[in-house]
PDB file of C-alpha atoms in Angstrom:
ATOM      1  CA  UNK A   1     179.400 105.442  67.588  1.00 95.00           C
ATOM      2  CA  UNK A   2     182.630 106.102  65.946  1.00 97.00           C
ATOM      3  CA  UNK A   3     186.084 106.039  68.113  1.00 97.00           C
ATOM      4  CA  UNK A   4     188.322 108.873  66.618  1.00 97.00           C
ATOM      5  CA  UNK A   5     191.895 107.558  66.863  1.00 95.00           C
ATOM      6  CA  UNK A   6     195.481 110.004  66.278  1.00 90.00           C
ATOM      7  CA  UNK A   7     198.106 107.717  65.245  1.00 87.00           C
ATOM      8  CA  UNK A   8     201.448 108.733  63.433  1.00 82.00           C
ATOM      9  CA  UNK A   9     205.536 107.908  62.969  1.00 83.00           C
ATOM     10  CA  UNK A  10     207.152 109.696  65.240  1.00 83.00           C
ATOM     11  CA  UNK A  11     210.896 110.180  66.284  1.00 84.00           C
ATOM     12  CA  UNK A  12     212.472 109.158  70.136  1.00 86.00           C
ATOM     13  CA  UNK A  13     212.394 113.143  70.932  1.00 84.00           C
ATOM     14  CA  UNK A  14     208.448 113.350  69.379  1.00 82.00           C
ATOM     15  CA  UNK A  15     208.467 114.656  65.913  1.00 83.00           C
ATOM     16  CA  UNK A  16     207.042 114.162  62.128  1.00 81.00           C
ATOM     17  CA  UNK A  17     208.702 114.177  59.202  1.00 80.00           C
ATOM     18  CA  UNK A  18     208.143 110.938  56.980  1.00 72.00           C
ATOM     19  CA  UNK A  19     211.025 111.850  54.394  1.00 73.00           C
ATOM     20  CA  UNK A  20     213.810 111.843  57.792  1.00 78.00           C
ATOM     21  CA  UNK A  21     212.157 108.856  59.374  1.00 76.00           C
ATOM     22  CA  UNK A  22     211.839 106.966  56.405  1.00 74.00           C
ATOM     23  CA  UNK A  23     209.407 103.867  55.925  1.00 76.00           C
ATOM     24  CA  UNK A  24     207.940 101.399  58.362  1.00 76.00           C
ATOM     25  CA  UNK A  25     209.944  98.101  58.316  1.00 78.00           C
ATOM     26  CA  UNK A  26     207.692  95.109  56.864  1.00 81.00           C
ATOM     27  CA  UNK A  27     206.386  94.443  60.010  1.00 83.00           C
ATOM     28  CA  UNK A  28     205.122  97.639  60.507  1.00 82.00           C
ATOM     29  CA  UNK A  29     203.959  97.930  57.073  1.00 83.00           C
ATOM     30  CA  UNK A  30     201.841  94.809  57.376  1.00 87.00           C
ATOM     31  CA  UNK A  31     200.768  96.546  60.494  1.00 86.00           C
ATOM     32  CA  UNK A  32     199.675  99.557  58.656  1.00 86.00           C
ATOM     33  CA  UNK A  33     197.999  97.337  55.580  1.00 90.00           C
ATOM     34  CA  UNK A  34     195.601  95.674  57.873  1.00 92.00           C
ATOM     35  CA  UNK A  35     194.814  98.715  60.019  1.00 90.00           C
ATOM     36  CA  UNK A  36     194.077 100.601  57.221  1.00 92.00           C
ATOM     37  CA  UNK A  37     191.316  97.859  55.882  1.00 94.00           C
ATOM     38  CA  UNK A  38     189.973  98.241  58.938  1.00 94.00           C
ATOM     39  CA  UNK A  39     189.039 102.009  58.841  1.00 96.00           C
ATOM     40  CA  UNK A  40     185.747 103.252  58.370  1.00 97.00           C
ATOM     41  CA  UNK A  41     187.915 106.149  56.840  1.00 97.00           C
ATOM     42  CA  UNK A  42     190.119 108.887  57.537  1.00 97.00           C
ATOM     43  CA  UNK A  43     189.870 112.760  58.465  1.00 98.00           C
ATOM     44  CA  UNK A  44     192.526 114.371  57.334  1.00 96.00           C
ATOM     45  CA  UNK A  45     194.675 117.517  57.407  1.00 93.00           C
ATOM     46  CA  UNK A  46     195.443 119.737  53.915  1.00 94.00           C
ATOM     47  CA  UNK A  47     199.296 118.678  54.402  1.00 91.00           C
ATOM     48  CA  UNK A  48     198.581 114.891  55.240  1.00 91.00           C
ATOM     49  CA  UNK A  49     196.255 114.712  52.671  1.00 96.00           C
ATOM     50  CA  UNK A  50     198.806 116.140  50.119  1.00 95.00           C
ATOM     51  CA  UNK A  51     201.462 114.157  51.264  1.00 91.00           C
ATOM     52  CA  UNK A  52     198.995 110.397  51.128  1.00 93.00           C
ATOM     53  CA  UNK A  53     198.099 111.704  47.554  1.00 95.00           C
ATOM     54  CA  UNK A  54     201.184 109.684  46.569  1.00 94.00           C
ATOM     55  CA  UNK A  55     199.423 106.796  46.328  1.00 94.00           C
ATOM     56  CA  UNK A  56     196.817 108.074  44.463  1.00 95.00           C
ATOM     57  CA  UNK A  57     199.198 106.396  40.627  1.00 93.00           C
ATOM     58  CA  UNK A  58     200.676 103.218  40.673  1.00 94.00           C
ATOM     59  CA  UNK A  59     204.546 103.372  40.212  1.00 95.00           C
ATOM     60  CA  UNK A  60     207.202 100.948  38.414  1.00 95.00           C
ATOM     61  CA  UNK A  61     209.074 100.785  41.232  1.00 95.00           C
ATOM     62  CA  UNK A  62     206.661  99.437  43.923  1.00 94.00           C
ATOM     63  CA  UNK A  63     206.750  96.569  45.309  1.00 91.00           C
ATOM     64  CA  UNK A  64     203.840  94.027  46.690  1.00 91.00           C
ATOM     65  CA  UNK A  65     203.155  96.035  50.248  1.00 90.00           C
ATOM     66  CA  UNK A  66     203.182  99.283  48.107  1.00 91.00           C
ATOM     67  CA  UNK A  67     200.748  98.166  45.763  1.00 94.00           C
ATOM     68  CA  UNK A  68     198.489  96.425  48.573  1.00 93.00           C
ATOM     69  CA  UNK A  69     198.495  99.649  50.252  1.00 92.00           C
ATOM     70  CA  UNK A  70     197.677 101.750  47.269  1.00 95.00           C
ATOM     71  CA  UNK A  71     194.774 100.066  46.647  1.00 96.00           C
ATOM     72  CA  UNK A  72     193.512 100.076  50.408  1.00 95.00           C
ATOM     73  CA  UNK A  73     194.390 103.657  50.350  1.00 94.00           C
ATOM     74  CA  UNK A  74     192.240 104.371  47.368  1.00 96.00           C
ATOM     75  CA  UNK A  75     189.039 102.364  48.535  1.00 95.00           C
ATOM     76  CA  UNK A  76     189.041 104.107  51.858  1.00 95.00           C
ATOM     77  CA  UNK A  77     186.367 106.657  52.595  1.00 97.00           C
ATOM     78  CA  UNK A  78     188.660 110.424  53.531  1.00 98.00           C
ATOM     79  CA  UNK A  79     186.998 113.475  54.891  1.00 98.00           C
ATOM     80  CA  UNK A  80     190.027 116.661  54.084  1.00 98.00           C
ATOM     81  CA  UNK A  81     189.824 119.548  56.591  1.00 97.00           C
ATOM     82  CA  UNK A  82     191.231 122.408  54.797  1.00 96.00           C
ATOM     83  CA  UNK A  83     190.429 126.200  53.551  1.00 94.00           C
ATOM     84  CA  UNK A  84     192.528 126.606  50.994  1.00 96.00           C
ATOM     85  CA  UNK A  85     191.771 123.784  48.929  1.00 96.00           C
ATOM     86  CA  UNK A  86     189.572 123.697  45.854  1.00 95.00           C
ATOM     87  CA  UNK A  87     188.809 119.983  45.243  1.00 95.00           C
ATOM     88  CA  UNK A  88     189.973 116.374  46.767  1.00 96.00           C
ATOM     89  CA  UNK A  89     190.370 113.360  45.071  1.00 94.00           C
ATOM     90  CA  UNK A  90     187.984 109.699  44.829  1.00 91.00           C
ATOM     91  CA  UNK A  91     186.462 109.014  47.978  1.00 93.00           C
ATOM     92  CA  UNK A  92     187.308 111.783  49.317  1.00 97.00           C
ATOM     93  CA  UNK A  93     185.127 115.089  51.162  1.00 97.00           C
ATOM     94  CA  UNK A  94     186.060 118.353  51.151  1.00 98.00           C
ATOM     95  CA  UNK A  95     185.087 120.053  54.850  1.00 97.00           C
ATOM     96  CA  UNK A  96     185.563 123.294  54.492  1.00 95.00           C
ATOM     97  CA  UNK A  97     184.120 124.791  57.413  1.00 92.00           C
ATOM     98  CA  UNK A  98     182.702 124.337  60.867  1.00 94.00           C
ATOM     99  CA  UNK A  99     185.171 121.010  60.786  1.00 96.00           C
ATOM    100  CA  UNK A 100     183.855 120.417  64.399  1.00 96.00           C
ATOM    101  CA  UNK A 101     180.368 119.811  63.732  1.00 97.00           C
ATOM    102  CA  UNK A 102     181.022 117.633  60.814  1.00 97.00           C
ATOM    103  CA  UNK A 103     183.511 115.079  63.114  1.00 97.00           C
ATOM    104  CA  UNK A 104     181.042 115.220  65.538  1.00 98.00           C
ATOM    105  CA  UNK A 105     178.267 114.128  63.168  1.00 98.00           C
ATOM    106  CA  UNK A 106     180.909 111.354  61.687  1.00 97.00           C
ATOM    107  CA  UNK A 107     181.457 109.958  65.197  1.00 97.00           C
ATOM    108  CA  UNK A 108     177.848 109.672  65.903  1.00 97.00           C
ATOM    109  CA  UNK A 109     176.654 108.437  62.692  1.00 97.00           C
ATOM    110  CA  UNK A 110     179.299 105.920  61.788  1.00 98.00           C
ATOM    111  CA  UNK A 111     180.266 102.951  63.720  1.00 97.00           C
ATOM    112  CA  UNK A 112     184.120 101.567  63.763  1.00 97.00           C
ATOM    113  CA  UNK A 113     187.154 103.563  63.694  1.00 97.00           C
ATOM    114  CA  UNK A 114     188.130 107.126  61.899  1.00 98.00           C
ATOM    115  CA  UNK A 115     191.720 107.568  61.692  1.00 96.00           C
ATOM    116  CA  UNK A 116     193.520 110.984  62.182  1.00 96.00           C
ATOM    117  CA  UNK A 117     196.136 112.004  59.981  1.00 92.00           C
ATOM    118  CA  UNK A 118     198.067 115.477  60.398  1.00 88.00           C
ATOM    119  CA  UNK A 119     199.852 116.467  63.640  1.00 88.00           C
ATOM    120  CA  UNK A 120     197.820 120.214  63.444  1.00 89.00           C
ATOM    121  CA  UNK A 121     194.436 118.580  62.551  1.00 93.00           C
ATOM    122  CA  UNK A 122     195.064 116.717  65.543  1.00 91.00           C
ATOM    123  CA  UNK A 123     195.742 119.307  67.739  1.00 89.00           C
ATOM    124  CA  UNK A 124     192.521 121.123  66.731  1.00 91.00           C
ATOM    125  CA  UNK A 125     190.945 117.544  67.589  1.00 93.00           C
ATOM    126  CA  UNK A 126     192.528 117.607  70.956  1.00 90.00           C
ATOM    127  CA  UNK A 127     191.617 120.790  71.907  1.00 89.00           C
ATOM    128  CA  UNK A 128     188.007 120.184  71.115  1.00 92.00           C
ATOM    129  CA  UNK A 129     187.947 116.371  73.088  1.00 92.00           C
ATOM    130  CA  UNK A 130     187.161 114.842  69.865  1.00 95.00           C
ATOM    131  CA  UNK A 131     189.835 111.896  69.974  1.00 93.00           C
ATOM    132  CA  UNK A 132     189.447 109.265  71.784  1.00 93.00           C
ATOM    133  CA  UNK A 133     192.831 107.783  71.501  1.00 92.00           C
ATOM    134  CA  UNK A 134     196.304 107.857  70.157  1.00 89.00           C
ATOM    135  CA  UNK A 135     199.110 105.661  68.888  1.00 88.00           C
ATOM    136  CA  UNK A 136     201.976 106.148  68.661  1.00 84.00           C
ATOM    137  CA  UNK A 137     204.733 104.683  66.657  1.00 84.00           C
ATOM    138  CA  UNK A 138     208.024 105.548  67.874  1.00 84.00           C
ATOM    139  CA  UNK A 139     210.941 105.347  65.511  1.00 80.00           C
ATOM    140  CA  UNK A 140     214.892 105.017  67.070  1.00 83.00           C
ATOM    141  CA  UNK A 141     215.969 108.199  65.535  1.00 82.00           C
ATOM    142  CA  UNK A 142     216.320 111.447  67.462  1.00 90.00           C
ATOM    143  CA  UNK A 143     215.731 114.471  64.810  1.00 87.00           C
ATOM    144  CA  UNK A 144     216.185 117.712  66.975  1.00 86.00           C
ATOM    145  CA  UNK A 145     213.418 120.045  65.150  1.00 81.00           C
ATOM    146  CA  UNK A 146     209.877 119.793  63.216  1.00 80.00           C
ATOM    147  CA  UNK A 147     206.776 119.409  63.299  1.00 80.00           C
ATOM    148  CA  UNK A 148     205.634 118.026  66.980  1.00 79.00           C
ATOM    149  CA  UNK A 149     203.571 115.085  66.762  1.00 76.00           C
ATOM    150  CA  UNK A 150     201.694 116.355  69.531  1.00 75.00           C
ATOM    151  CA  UNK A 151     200.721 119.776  68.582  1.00 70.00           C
ATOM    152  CA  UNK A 152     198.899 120.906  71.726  1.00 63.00           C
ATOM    153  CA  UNK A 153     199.750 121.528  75.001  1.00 58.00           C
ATOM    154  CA  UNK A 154     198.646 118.248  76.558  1.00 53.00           C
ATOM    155  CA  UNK A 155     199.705 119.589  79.992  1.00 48.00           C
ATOM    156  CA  UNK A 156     195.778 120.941  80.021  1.00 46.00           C
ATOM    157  CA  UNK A 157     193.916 118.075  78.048  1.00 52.00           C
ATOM    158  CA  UNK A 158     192.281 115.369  79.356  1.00 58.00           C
ATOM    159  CA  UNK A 159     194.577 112.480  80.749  1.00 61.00           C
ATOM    160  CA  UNK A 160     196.730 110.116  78.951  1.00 61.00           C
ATOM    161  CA  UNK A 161     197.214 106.279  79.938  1.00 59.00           C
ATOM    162  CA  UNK A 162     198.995 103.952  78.228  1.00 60.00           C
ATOM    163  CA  UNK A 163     196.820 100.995  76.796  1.00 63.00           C
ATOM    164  CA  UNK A 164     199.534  98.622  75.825  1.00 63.00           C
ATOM    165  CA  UNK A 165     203.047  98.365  73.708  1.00 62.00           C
ATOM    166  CA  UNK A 166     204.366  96.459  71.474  1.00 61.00           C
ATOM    167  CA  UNK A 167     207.877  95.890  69.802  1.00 62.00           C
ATOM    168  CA  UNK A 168     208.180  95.695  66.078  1.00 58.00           C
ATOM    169  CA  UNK A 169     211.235  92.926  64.607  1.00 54.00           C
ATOM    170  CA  UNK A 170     212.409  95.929  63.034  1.00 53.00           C
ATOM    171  CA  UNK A 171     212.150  99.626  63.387  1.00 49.00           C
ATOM    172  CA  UNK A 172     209.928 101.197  65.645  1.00 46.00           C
ATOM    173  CA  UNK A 173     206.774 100.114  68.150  1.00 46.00           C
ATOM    174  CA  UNK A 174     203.457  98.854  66.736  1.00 46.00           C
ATOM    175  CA  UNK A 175     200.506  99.402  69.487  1.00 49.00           C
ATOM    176  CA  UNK A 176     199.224  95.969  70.799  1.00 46.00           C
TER     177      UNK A 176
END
């Protein structure tokens, strides 16, 4: 069985936005790199997805880690949870509807993890006691407004623990 697992950059005061945040430090990156070749994919949200279509074309300016993640990125299997769009791209399903019986299916079908990306695909998730945990990467930057990362009321979810931490050399916390 599949462990569903909600991990995203997040600010001190628990928000999203990866263009104020700005990128994970190498460490982190690294972090990210291996994680991601560990996936037996990713669901996704329609904004997510749009947003991790960047590394769909190599550019000049990339470095090593950029490229190394590109090409993870592209070999991964991703499931997109969205209405309004038409197609996705390689490797990737569309899930149009009844998104809970297909992540259901996913989870008892596949073994390993299946990464969620998108703070309101999450939520849904959440509300439905789909994931089975979250990680957080906290980021030393306090942004004020945006999208939460937790976009449910956990309040009236199931508990939270923490598992373990872990201090990156640069920027932010990578989860032990």
């Amino acid at each position: 069985m599949a462990k569903l697992v909600y991990g995203l950059n997040q600010s001190l005061d628990g928000y999203v936005d990866h263009m104020k945040i700005g990128p994970p430090d190498p460490a982190l990156s690294r972090h990210f790199i291996e994680q991601a070749r560990g996936l037996t994919g990713t669901v996704y949200g329609r904004r997510m997805y749009e947003i991790m279509r960047y590394w769909d074309d190599d550019l000049p300016d990339w470095d090593a880690e950029d490229r190394d993640f590109a090409a993870v990125w592209r070999s991964q299997r991703k499931w997109v949870v969205s209405r309004s769009l038409k197609s996705v791209g390689p490797n990737a399903t569309l899930i149009e509807d009844d998104f809970e019986a297909v992540i259901r299916r996913l989870k008892a079908e596949l073994d390993g993890e299946i990464d969620v990306a998108g703070p309101n695909l999450a939520g849904s998730l959440t509300n439905l006691d789909l994931i089975d945990e979250y990680r957080l990467y906290i980021h030393p930057i306090v942004l004020g407004h945006g999208q939460s990362f937790f976009a449910v009321n956990l309040i009236t979810s199931s508990p939270i623990r923490s598992l373990a931490t872990r201090r990156s050399r640069g920027r932010g916390y990578v989860p032990a």
